[in-house]
Amino acid sequence: MQTSQVISKKRDKKRLSKEEIEYFVSGYTKGTIPDYQASALLMAIFLNGMDAEETFDLTSSMMRSGKIVDLSSIPGAKVDKHSTGGVGDKVSLILAPLIAACGVTVPMISGRGLGHTGGTLDKLESIPGFKTNLPLKKFVRNLSDIGVCMIGQTEEVAPADRKIYALRDVTGTVNSIPLIASSIMSKKLAEGADALVFDVKVGNGALIQKEDEVILLAKNLIQIAKKFKRKALALITDMNEPLGEAVGNSIEVIEAIQALKGKAPEDLTKVTFALGIYMLILGKKAKNFSVIDRSASGGKEAKEKLDEAIKSGKALDKFKQMVKRQGGNPKVVDDYRLLPWAKYKITVESGQTGYVKSINTLKIGLSAQKLGAGRERLDSKIDPGVGFLIKKKVGDRIKKGENLAVVFSNNLKKGKLAKKEIREAYQISKRRTKRLKKILYLVDEKGIKRWND
Ligand code: URA
């Protein structure tokens, strides 16, 4: 088989066979297909798409590029969560220890920053010493001993996603439904989870912005999970403004730790708890409940368990155990000065009085990436201490001169540019505006339901 022919076929909008997909995935993983040819094929897929069967074959080849983790020796259900990517989305850092503290094992393989969106691995690695590339044996041992482990795609597990993900990040090929679905599902199927909860983001800061396409992505994820006999459901959640206040790496770790101490902003708590309730239901720690009838006991029962794990300090303790097990310094939980901090703190004042009408979240994410929170090239180094605090959200009242945000930067010029970009990202109106609804739909095997707050 010739790689150039496979590229030309997709360029000409033809279907790729299972064999051609396998040839590409295994060749690129082994290094016999170079980056430039892989980039060309990814761009052809980005432009011309893949049908359901091709997406399934791509997922399957990527999943089989490494070992499939067997967690059958660990009792109970193993449940994981994955987000399609957002700005300020630190939910995984909170949920993994929180759900483990409620007695459900959470085997989590996450990714790095992708495009303008942040990555769980980059955030975790801002904790001094924290390792996300553990050998498979250690991953399983940690899960068996403490019920949670958060790693990245390694040479052993999902190596194809490790390489393709990094290449997509710097070649403009991130925002593609088949590439996102296969990337997520290949590592989730390889990690050994029995059930999956997806947080599929929609809006101006999401990888896929349009609602109908996002619903299609959610359905794709659930269908692939079903074919591989995994239980799955998805919440479609809003990304028309950053989630919580912090955007960056160490700054998001701090907000996640604050959340585990019960001090999270309301929007972050809402999304984290909704996903967490379903993780406990799929993990058989609470009864199912109806989205239409919130008083049904399963939701209440799960929420009480989550509240209790936070109030009792068990969730925070689980986070500390995980940090320690993965080589990090657990003292960061009590002393945030042990985390990387940026040299300069620059406030972003509003030029007008009024109400926040909209926030261009893509612009905020790109600005954070430029500041050093994300990568522009394969070999770019992350600056873990930089980022933003977003102080005003859609619907908030703001006075002229009051802070919209704060920029943390290690370079004054870059920090000032970020200040200008954040200002430009805000639209302020004289008229009162409404807060955004954070959770929009529940999608499961039976279909889609509007979420009632
Ligand atoms: N998360 C992933 O793991 N992959 C993507 O492509 C997008 C979000």
Short mmCIF file of C-alpha atoms and ligand atoms in Angstrom, two decimals:
data_model
loop_
_atom_site.label_atom_id
_atom_site.label_comp_id
_atom_site.label_asym_id
_atom_site.label_seq_id
_atom_site.Cartn_x
_atom_site.Cartn_y
_atom_site.Cartn_z
CA MET A 1 0.00 0.00 0.00
CA GLN A 2 1.26 3.52 -0.73
CA THR A 3 0.63 6.30 1.77
CA SER A 4 0.28 8.94 -0.96
CA GLN A 5 -2.55 6.91 -2.52
CA VAL A 6 -4.43 6.71 0.77
CA ILE A 7 -4.08 10.50 1.13
CA SER A 8 -5.26 11.09 -2.46
CA LYS A 9 -8.28 8.85 -1.94
CA LYS A 10 -9.49 10.87 1.05
CA ARG A 11 -8.59 14.11 -0.73
CA ASP A 12 -10.95 12.96 -3.52
CA LYS A 13 -13.76 12.39 -0.98
CA LYS A 14 -13.68 8.58 -1.18
CA ARG A 15 -14.18 6.16 1.70
CA LEU A 16 -11.11 4.56 3.26
CA SER A 17 -11.19 0.81 3.82
CA LYS A 18 -10.51 -0.82 7.17
CA GLU A 19 -7.13 -2.00 5.82
CA GLU A 20 -6.14 1.50 4.65
CA ILE A 21 -7.06 2.97 8.04
CA GLU A 22 -5.12 0.25 9.87
CA TYR A 23 -2.13 0.83 7.55
CA PHE A 24 -2.13 4.56 8.39
CA VAL A 25 -2.61 4.16 12.15
CA SER A 26 0.00 1.45 12.59
CA GLY A 27 2.48 3.11 10.18
CA TYR A 28 2.25 6.48 11.87
CA THR A 29 2.46 4.95 15.36
CA LYS A 30 5.57 2.92 14.40
CA GLY A 31 7.15 5.91 12.66
CA THR A 32 7.20 4.47 9.13
CA ILE A 33 4.76 7.18 7.99
CA PRO A 34 6.29 10.65 8.56
CA ASP A 35 4.56 13.66 10.14
CA TYR A 36 4.12 15.43 6.78
CA GLN A 37 2.13 12.59 5.25
CA ALA A 38 0.09 12.06 8.42
CA SER A 39 -0.67 15.81 8.48
CA ALA A 40 -1.89 15.67 4.88
CA LEU A 41 -4.19 12.74 5.59
CA LEU A 42 -5.55 14.36 8.76
CA MET A 43 -6.31 17.52 6.78
CA ALA A 44 -8.09 15.47 4.09
CA ILE A 45 -10.18 13.78 6.83
CA PHE A 46 -10.83 17.19 8.40
CA LEU A 47 -12.09 18.59 5.08
CA ASN A 48 -13.95 15.58 3.71
CA GLY A 49 -15.07 13.74 6.84
CA MET A 50 -15.56 10.06 7.52
CA ASP A 51 -18.73 7.99 7.68
CA ALA A 52 -19.77 5.99 10.75
CA GLU A 53 -17.98 2.83 9.60
CA GLU A 54 -14.71 4.65 8.86
CA THR A 55 -14.91 6.41 12.25
CA PHE A 56 -15.47 3.07 13.95
CA ASP A 57 -12.51 1.50 12.09
CA LEU A 58 -10.29 4.46 12.96
CA THR A 59 -11.28 4.18 16.64
CA SER A 60 -10.69 0.45 16.64
CA SER A 61 -7.22 0.72 15.01
CA MET A 62 -6.20 3.51 17.39
CA MET A 63 -7.47 1.57 20.40
CA ARG A 64 -5.51 -1.54 19.29
CA SER A 65 -2.31 0.46 18.66
CA GLY A 66 -1.36 -0.41 22.26
CA LYS A 67 -2.47 -2.65 25.10
CA ILE A 68 -6.07 -2.82 26.29
CA VAL A 69 -6.08 -2.50 30.06
CA ASP A 70 -7.79 -5.32 31.94
CA LEU A 71 -9.28 -4.11 35.22
CA SER A 72 -11.40 -7.20 35.88
CA SER A 73 -9.36 -7.97 39.01
CA ILE A 74 -10.68 -4.76 40.61
CA PRO A 75 -14.17 -5.23 42.07
CA GLY A 76 -17.08 -2.93 41.20
CA ALA A 77 -17.84 -0.77 38.20
CA LYS A 78 -15.09 1.33 36.65
CA VAL A 79 -16.45 4.64 35.39
CA ASP A 80 -14.74 7.52 33.62
CA LYS A 81 -15.66 10.95 32.29
CA HIS A 82 -14.29 12.85 29.29
CA SER A 83 -14.86 16.34 27.96
CA THR A 84 -14.64 17.31 24.32
CA GLY A 85 -12.61 20.31 25.44
CA GLY A 86 -13.21 23.80 26.69
CA VAL A 87 -11.71 26.92 28.18
CA GLY A 88 -11.32 26.81 31.96
CA ASP A 89 -12.62 23.24 31.99
CA LYS A 90 -10.98 21.73 35.06
CA VAL A 91 -13.88 19.36 35.83
CA SER A 92 -11.82 16.16 35.44
CA LEU A 93 -9.39 17.29 38.15
CA ILE A 94 -12.32 17.58 40.58
CA LEU A 95 -14.43 14.64 39.46
CA ALA A 96 -11.80 11.89 39.37
CA PRO A 97 -10.91 12.08 43.11
CA LEU A 98 -14.48 13.03 44.07
CA ILE A 99 -16.04 9.97 42.42
CA ALA A 100 -13.26 7.71 43.73
CA ALA A 101 -13.99 9.05 47.22
CA CYS A 102 -17.60 7.88 46.70
CA GLY A 103 -16.37 4.32 46.06
CA VAL A 104 -16.34 4.11 42.24
CA THR A 105 -13.01 3.31 40.55
CA VAL A 106 -11.99 6.00 38.03
CA PRO A 107 -9.39 4.95 35.44
CA MET A 108 -8.76 8.20 33.56
CA ILE A 109 -6.66 8.65 30.43
CA SER A 110 -6.71 12.31 29.43
CA GLY A 111 -5.08 14.56 26.88
CA ARG A 112 -2.95 17.68 26.70
CA GLY A 113 -4.13 21.11 25.57
CA LEU A 114 -5.72 20.86 22.14
CA GLY A 115 -6.08 23.93 19.92
CA HIS A 116 -7.38 26.79 22.08
CA THR A 117 -8.67 24.39 24.78
CA GLY A 118 -6.73 23.40 27.89
CA GLY A 119 -5.65 19.83 28.71
CA THR A 120 -5.94 17.86 31.92
CA LEU A 121 -2.38 16.49 31.59
CA ASP A 122 -0.80 19.93 31.27
CA LYS A 123 -2.76 21.09 34.31
CA LEU A 124 -1.73 18.07 36.41
CA GLU A 125 1.91 18.42 35.37
CA SER A 126 1.98 21.94 36.82
CA ILE A 127 2.02 20.19 40.22
CA PRO A 128 5.73 19.80 40.99
CA GLY A 129 6.81 16.18 40.38
CA PHE A 130 3.42 14.92 39.11
CA LYS A 131 3.86 12.18 36.49
CA THR A 132 1.21 11.44 33.86
CA ASN A 133 3.21 8.83 31.90
CA LEU A 134 3.07 5.96 34.38
CA PRO A 135 3.74 2.39 33.24
CA LEU A 136 0.60 0.32 32.82
CA LYS A 137 1.41 -1.84 35.87
CA LYS A 138 1.56 1.24 38.09
CA PHE A 139 -1.72 2.57 36.61
CA VAL A 140 -3.48 -0.68 37.55
CA ARG A 141 -1.83 -0.81 40.98
CA ASN A 142 -2.91 2.74 41.83
CA LEU A 143 -6.47 1.99 40.71
CA SER A 144 -6.54 -1.13 42.82
CA ASP A 145 -5.07 0.62 45.89
CA ILE A 146 -6.74 4.04 45.89
CA GLY A 147 -9.43 3.83 43.18
CA VAL A 148 -8.13 6.63 40.95
CA CYS A 149 -5.28 7.29 38.56
CA MET A 150 -4.99 10.02 35.91
CA ILE A 151 -2.51 9.45 33.10
CA GLY A 152 -1.99 10.33 29.44
CA GLN A 153 -1.76 8.18 26.35
CA THR A 154 1.56 6.33 26.70
CA GLU A 155 3.82 4.15 24.58
CA GLU A 156 1.88 1.21 26.02
CA VAL A 157 -1.74 2.46 26.01
CA ALA A 158 -3.31 4.37 23.07
CA PRO A 159 0.07 5.34 21.51
CA ALA A 160 -1.63 6.20 18.21
CA ASP A 161 -3.78 8.83 19.91
CA ARG A 162 -0.70 10.15 21.68
CA LYS A 163 0.95 10.93 18.32
CA ILE A 164 -2.11 11.88 16.26
CA TYR A 165 -3.46 14.14 19.02
CA ALA A 166 -0.18 16.09 19.25
CA LEU A 167 -0.03 16.43 15.47
CA ARG A 168 -3.64 17.63 15.19
CA ASP A 169 -2.94 20.26 17.83
CA VAL A 170 -0.44 22.05 15.57
CA THR A 171 -1.86 21.36 12.09
CA GLY A 172 -5.32 22.95 12.26
CA THR A 173 -7.05 19.55 12.28
CA VAL A 174 -8.59 19.56 15.74
CA ASN A 175 -12.22 20.49 15.04
CA SER A 176 -13.39 17.38 13.20
CA ILE A 177 -16.13 15.07 14.48
CA PRO A 178 -14.54 11.75 13.32
CA LEU A 179 -11.10 12.80 14.61
CA ILE A 180 -12.48 13.91 17.98
CA ALA A 181 -14.71 10.83 18.37
CA SER A 182 -11.92 8.37 17.50
CA SER A 183 -9.39 10.19 19.68
CA ILE A 184 -11.66 10.16 22.72
CA MET A 185 -13.00 6.66 22.27
CA SER A 186 -9.67 4.97 21.45
CA LYS A 187 -8.19 5.91 24.81
CA LYS A 188 -11.42 5.47 26.77
CA LEU A 189 -11.89 1.96 25.37
CA ALA A 190 -8.25 1.08 26.04
CA GLU A 191 -8.23 2.26 29.66
CA GLY A 192 -10.55 -0.44 31.02
CA ALA A 193 -13.64 1.61 32.01
CA ASP A 194 -17.03 -0.16 31.89
CA ALA A 195 -19.06 3.02 31.62
CA LEU A 196 -18.44 6.54 30.36
CA VAL A 197 -19.96 9.96 30.92
CA PHE A 198 -19.17 12.57 28.26
CA ASP A 199 -19.25 16.31 28.66
CA VAL A 200 -19.83 17.50 25.11
CA LYS A 201 -19.25 21.24 24.88
CA VAL A 202 -21.21 23.59 22.63
CA GLY A 203 -20.76 27.29 21.94
CA ASN A 204 -18.19 29.84 20.89
CA GLY A 205 -15.38 28.31 22.99
CA ALA A 206 -16.03 24.67 22.07
CA LEU A 207 -14.10 22.67 19.46
CA ILE A 208 -17.38 22.16 17.60
CA GLN A 209 -19.56 25.23 17.93
CA LYS A 210 -22.89 24.41 16.26
CA GLU A 211 -25.57 22.64 18.29
CA ASP A 212 -26.66 20.15 15.59
CA GLU A 213 -23.05 19.06 14.99
CA VAL A 214 -22.39 18.75 18.72
CA ILE A 215 -25.45 16.53 19.12
CA LEU A 216 -24.12 14.38 16.27
CA LEU A 217 -20.75 14.12 18.06
CA ALA A 218 -22.49 13.05 21.29
CA LYS A 219 -24.49 10.42 19.40
CA ASN A 220 -21.31 9.19 17.68
CA LEU A 221 -19.56 8.75 21.03
CA ILE A 222 -22.51 6.84 22.48
CA GLN A 223 -22.87 4.62 19.40
CA ILE A 224 -19.17 3.71 19.40
CA ALA A 225 -19.38 2.95 23.13
CA LYS A 226 -22.40 0.73 22.51
CA LYS A 227 -20.62 -1.22 19.76
CA PHE A 228 -17.86 -1.94 22.25
CA LYS A 229 -20.42 -2.89 24.93
CA ARG A 230 -19.76 0.07 27.20
CA LYS A 231 -22.55 2.02 28.87
CA ALA A 232 -22.40 5.70 28.01
CA LEU A 233 -24.30 8.95 28.14
CA ALA A 234 -23.49 12.56 27.42
CA LEU A 235 -24.42 15.95 28.78
CA ILE A 236 -24.29 18.80 26.32
CA THR A 237 -22.98 21.78 28.26
CA ASP A 238 -22.42 25.42 27.46
CA MET A 239 -19.03 26.82 26.43
CA ASN A 240 -20.05 30.38 25.54
CA GLU A 241 -17.93 31.59 28.46
CA PRO A 242 -15.03 30.02 30.36
CA LEU A 243 -16.05 27.52 33.04
CA GLY A 244 -15.32 28.80 36.55
CA GLU A 245 -12.88 31.69 36.84
CA ALA A 246 -9.43 30.23 36.20
CA VAL A 247 -7.97 29.66 32.71
CA GLY A 248 -4.44 28.25 32.48
CA ASN A 249 -2.65 25.37 34.18
CA SER A 250 -1.53 25.83 37.81
CA ILE A 251 -4.25 28.45 38.25
CA GLU A 252 -6.86 25.83 37.25
CA VAL A 253 -5.32 23.31 39.65
CA ILE A 254 -5.87 25.84 42.44
CA GLU A 255 -9.51 26.33 41.43
CA ALA A 256 -10.00 22.55 41.33
CA ILE A 257 -8.51 22.18 44.82
CA GLN A 258 -10.77 24.99 46.03
CA ALA A 259 -13.71 23.08 44.54
CA LEU A 260 -12.67 19.95 46.44
CA LYS A 261 -12.74 22.15 49.56
CA GLY A 262 -16.32 23.12 48.70
CA LYS A 263 -15.48 26.59 47.38
CA ALA A 264 -16.18 26.47 43.64
CA PRO A 265 -17.95 29.08 41.52
CA GLU A 266 -21.60 28.18 40.89
CA ASP A 267 -21.27 27.28 37.18
CA LEU A 268 -18.35 24.94 37.86
CA THR A 269 -20.23 23.21 40.68
CA LYS A 270 -23.32 22.79 38.53
CA VAL A 271 -21.52 21.06 35.65
CA THR A 272 -19.28 18.97 37.94
CA PHE A 273 -22.20 17.73 40.03
CA ALA A 274 -24.43 16.90 37.05
CA LEU A 275 -21.67 14.77 35.50
CA GLY A 276 -20.80 13.30 38.90
CA ILE A 277 -24.40 12.25 39.57
CA TYR A 278 -24.40 10.20 36.36
CA MET A 279 -20.99 8.70 37.17
CA LEU A 280 -22.40 7.47 40.50
CA ILE A 281 -25.51 6.13 38.80
CA LEU A 282 -23.44 4.25 36.20
CA GLY A 283 -21.13 3.12 39.00
CA LYS A 284 -24.20 1.66 40.77
CA LYS A 285 -23.80 3.87 43.83
CA ALA A 286 -27.17 5.57 43.23
CA LYS A 287 -30.46 4.75 41.52
CA ASN A 288 -31.28 6.09 38.07
CA PHE A 289 -33.34 9.25 37.93
CA SER A 290 -35.36 11.14 35.42
CA VAL A 291 -34.14 14.42 33.99
CA ILE A 292 -37.75 15.51 33.81
CA ASP A 293 -38.48 14.72 37.46
CA ARG A 294 -35.55 15.96 39.53
CA SER A 295 -37.17 14.95 42.78
CA ALA A 296 -36.68 11.28 41.81
CA SER A 297 -34.55 9.73 44.50
CA GLY A 298 -31.48 8.64 42.48
CA GLY A 299 -30.36 12.18 41.68
CA LYS A 300 -30.87 13.31 45.27
CA GLU A 301 -29.09 10.27 46.65
CA ALA A 302 -26.09 10.80 44.32
CA LYS A 303 -25.92 14.52 45.06
CA GLU A 304 -25.91 13.84 48.80
CA LYS A 305 -23.01 11.43 48.33
CA LEU A 306 -21.02 14.03 46.37
CA ASP A 307 -21.79 16.72 48.99
CA GLU A 308 -20.75 14.41 51.79
CA ALA A 309 -17.45 13.45 50.09
CA ILE A 310 -16.58 17.14 49.85
CA LYS A 311 -17.80 18.18 53.31
CA SER A 312 -16.04 15.31 55.06
CA GLY A 313 -12.72 16.10 53.30
CA LYS A 314 -12.65 12.60 51.72
CA ALA A 315 -12.54 13.96 48.16
CA LEU A 316 -9.66 16.31 48.97
CA ASP A 317 -7.86 13.51 50.74
CA LYS A 318 -8.28 11.29 47.66
CA PHE A 319 -6.77 14.05 45.52
CA LYS A 320 -3.77 14.23 47.89
CA GLN A 321 -3.32 10.45 47.76
CA MET A 322 -3.42 10.54 43.97
CA VAL A 323 -0.87 13.37 43.77
CA LYS A 324 1.47 11.52 46.13
CA ARG A 325 1.12 8.21 44.26
CA GLN A 326 1.93 9.94 40.99
CA GLY A 327 5.11 11.56 42.28
CA GLY A 328 3.69 15.01 43.01
CA ASN A 329 3.92 17.11 46.13
CA PRO A 330 0.62 16.73 48.05
CA LYS A 331 1.45 19.79 50.16
CA VAL A 332 0.28 21.97 47.24
CA VAL A 333 -3.23 21.37 48.56
CA ASP A 334 -2.47 23.44 51.65
CA ASP A 335 0.09 25.83 50.22
CA TYR A 336 -0.59 27.18 46.73
CA ARG A 337 2.80 28.94 46.75
CA LEU A 338 4.32 25.52 45.98
CA LEU A 339 2.71 25.72 42.53
CA PRO A 340 4.22 27.74 39.66
CA TRP A 341 3.20 31.42 39.66
CA ALA A 342 3.74 34.07 37.00
CA LYS A 343 5.84 37.19 37.62
CA TYR A 344 3.32 39.82 36.50
CA LYS A 345 -0.31 40.36 37.52
CA ILE A 346 -2.15 42.69 35.15
CA THR A 347 -5.74 43.78 35.72
CA VAL A 348 -8.18 44.16 32.83
CA GLU A 349 -10.63 46.96 33.57
CA SER A 350 -13.90 47.50 31.77
CA GLY A 351 -14.09 50.59 29.57
CA GLN A 352 -17.86 50.85 30.07
CA THR A 353 -20.68 50.45 32.57
CA GLY A 354 -23.39 47.93 31.70
CA TYR A 355 -24.01 44.19 31.59
CA VAL A 356 -21.84 41.48 30.05
CA LYS A 357 -23.67 40.43 26.89
CA SER A 358 -21.21 37.91 25.47
CA ILE A 359 -17.66 36.64 25.83
CA ASN A 360 -15.73 35.42 22.79
CA THR A 361 -14.39 32.31 24.51
CA LEU A 362 -12.37 31.13 21.51
CA LYS A 363 -10.49 34.43 21.67
CA ILE A 364 -9.86 33.96 25.41
CA GLY A 365 -8.56 30.41 24.80
CA LEU A 366 -6.29 31.51 21.94
CA SER A 367 -5.00 34.38 24.05
CA ALA A 368 -4.14 31.99 26.91
CA GLN A 369 -2.41 29.69 24.40
CA LYS A 370 -0.31 32.61 23.07
CA LEU A 371 0.60 33.62 26.60
CA GLY A 372 2.18 30.18 27.04
CA ALA A 373 -0.64 28.06 28.52
CA GLY A 374 -0.85 25.98 25.30
CA ARG A 375 1.34 24.94 22.37
CA GLU A 376 1.87 26.52 18.95
CA ARG A 377 4.33 23.84 17.75
CA LEU A 378 4.97 20.17 18.52
CA ASP A 379 8.06 21.09 20.57
CA SER A 380 6.58 24.18 22.35
CA LYS A 381 7.03 24.21 26.12
CA ILE A 382 4.06 25.08 28.33
CA ASP A 383 4.47 27.90 30.85
CA PRO A 384 2.50 26.40 33.78
CA GLY A 385 2.19 29.61 35.83
CA VAL A 386 0.47 31.83 33.25
CA GLY A 387 -3.25 32.29 32.80
CA PHE A 388 -6.31 34.40 33.53
CA LEU A 389 -8.92 34.87 36.21
CA ILE A 390 -12.20 35.69 34.50
CA LYS A 391 -14.05 37.82 37.03
CA LYS A 392 -17.18 38.75 35.06
CA LYS A 393 -19.51 36.35 33.29
CA VAL A 394 -22.44 36.79 30.92
CA GLY A 395 -25.32 38.48 32.78
CA ASP A 396 -23.06 40.19 35.33
CA ARG A 397 -23.28 43.91 35.94
CA ILE A 398 -20.00 45.78 35.48
CA LYS A 399 -18.97 49.37 36.21
CA LYS A 400 -16.45 51.33 34.15
CA GLY A 401 -13.00 50.77 35.68
CA GLU A 402 -14.06 47.56 37.49
CA ASN A 403 -12.06 44.37 36.76
CA LEU A 404 -13.28 42.10 34.00
CA ALA A 405 -10.32 39.79 34.44
CA VAL A 406 -6.76 39.43 35.72
CA VAL A 407 -3.83 38.29 33.56
CA PHE A 408 -0.89 36.35 35.03
CA SER A 409 2.14 36.52 32.75
CA ASN A 410 5.88 36.00 32.76
CA ASN A 411 6.39 38.47 29.93
CA LEU A 412 5.11 42.03 30.23
CA LYS A 413 4.60 42.55 26.50
CA LYS A 414 2.66 39.29 26.11
CA GLY A 415 0.65 40.11 29.24
CA LYS A 416 -0.37 43.49 27.83
CA LEU A 417 -1.40 41.87 24.56
CA ALA A 418 -3.55 39.39 26.50
CA LYS A 419 -5.16 42.31 28.38
CA LYS A 420 -6.12 43.92 25.06
CA GLU A 421 -7.46 40.62 23.70
CA ILE A 422 -9.56 39.93 26.79
CA ARG A 423 -11.10 43.40 26.58
CA GLU A 424 -11.94 42.79 22.93
CA ALA A 425 -13.51 39.43 23.82
CA TYR A 426 -16.13 41.08 26.04
CA GLN A 427 -19.28 42.64 24.67
CA ILE A 428 -20.96 44.96 27.19
CA SER A 429 -24.52 46.14 26.73
CA LYS A 430 -26.48 48.92 28.42
CA ARG A 431 -29.46 46.59 28.77
CA ARG A 432 -29.71 43.87 31.39
CA THR A 433 -28.60 40.47 30.00
CA LYS A 434 -29.39 36.91 31.09
CA ARG A 435 -27.00 34.41 32.63
CA LEU A 436 -26.22 31.40 30.44
CA LYS A 437 -27.85 28.06 31.03
CA LYS A 438 -24.94 25.70 31.73
CA ILE A 439 -26.45 22.29 30.95
CA LEU A 440 -28.54 22.01 27.81
CA TYR A 441 -29.29 18.35 26.98
CA LEU A 442 -28.87 14.79 28.12
CA VAL A 443 -28.11 12.34 25.33
CA ASP A 444 -28.27 8.61 25.92
CA GLU A 445 -29.01 5.46 23.94
CA LYS A 446 -32.73 6.31 23.99
CA GLY A 447 -32.31 9.78 22.48
CA ILE A 448 -31.99 13.39 23.54
CA LYS A 449 -33.79 15.25 26.34
CA ARG A 450 -33.73 18.93 27.18
CA TRP A 451 -32.20 19.53 30.61
CA ASN A 452 -34.43 21.17 33.22
CA ASP A 453 -32.63 23.31 35.73
N1 URA B 1 -10.53 15.16 23.73
C1 URA B 1 -9.78 14.20 23.13
O1 URA B 1 -9.30 13.31 23.80
N2 URA B 1 -9.60 14.27 21.82
C2 URA B 1 -10.11 15.23 21.05
O2 URA B 1 -9.90 15.21 19.86
C3 URA B 1 -10.89 16.23 21.67
C4 URA B 1 -11.08 16.17 23.02
#
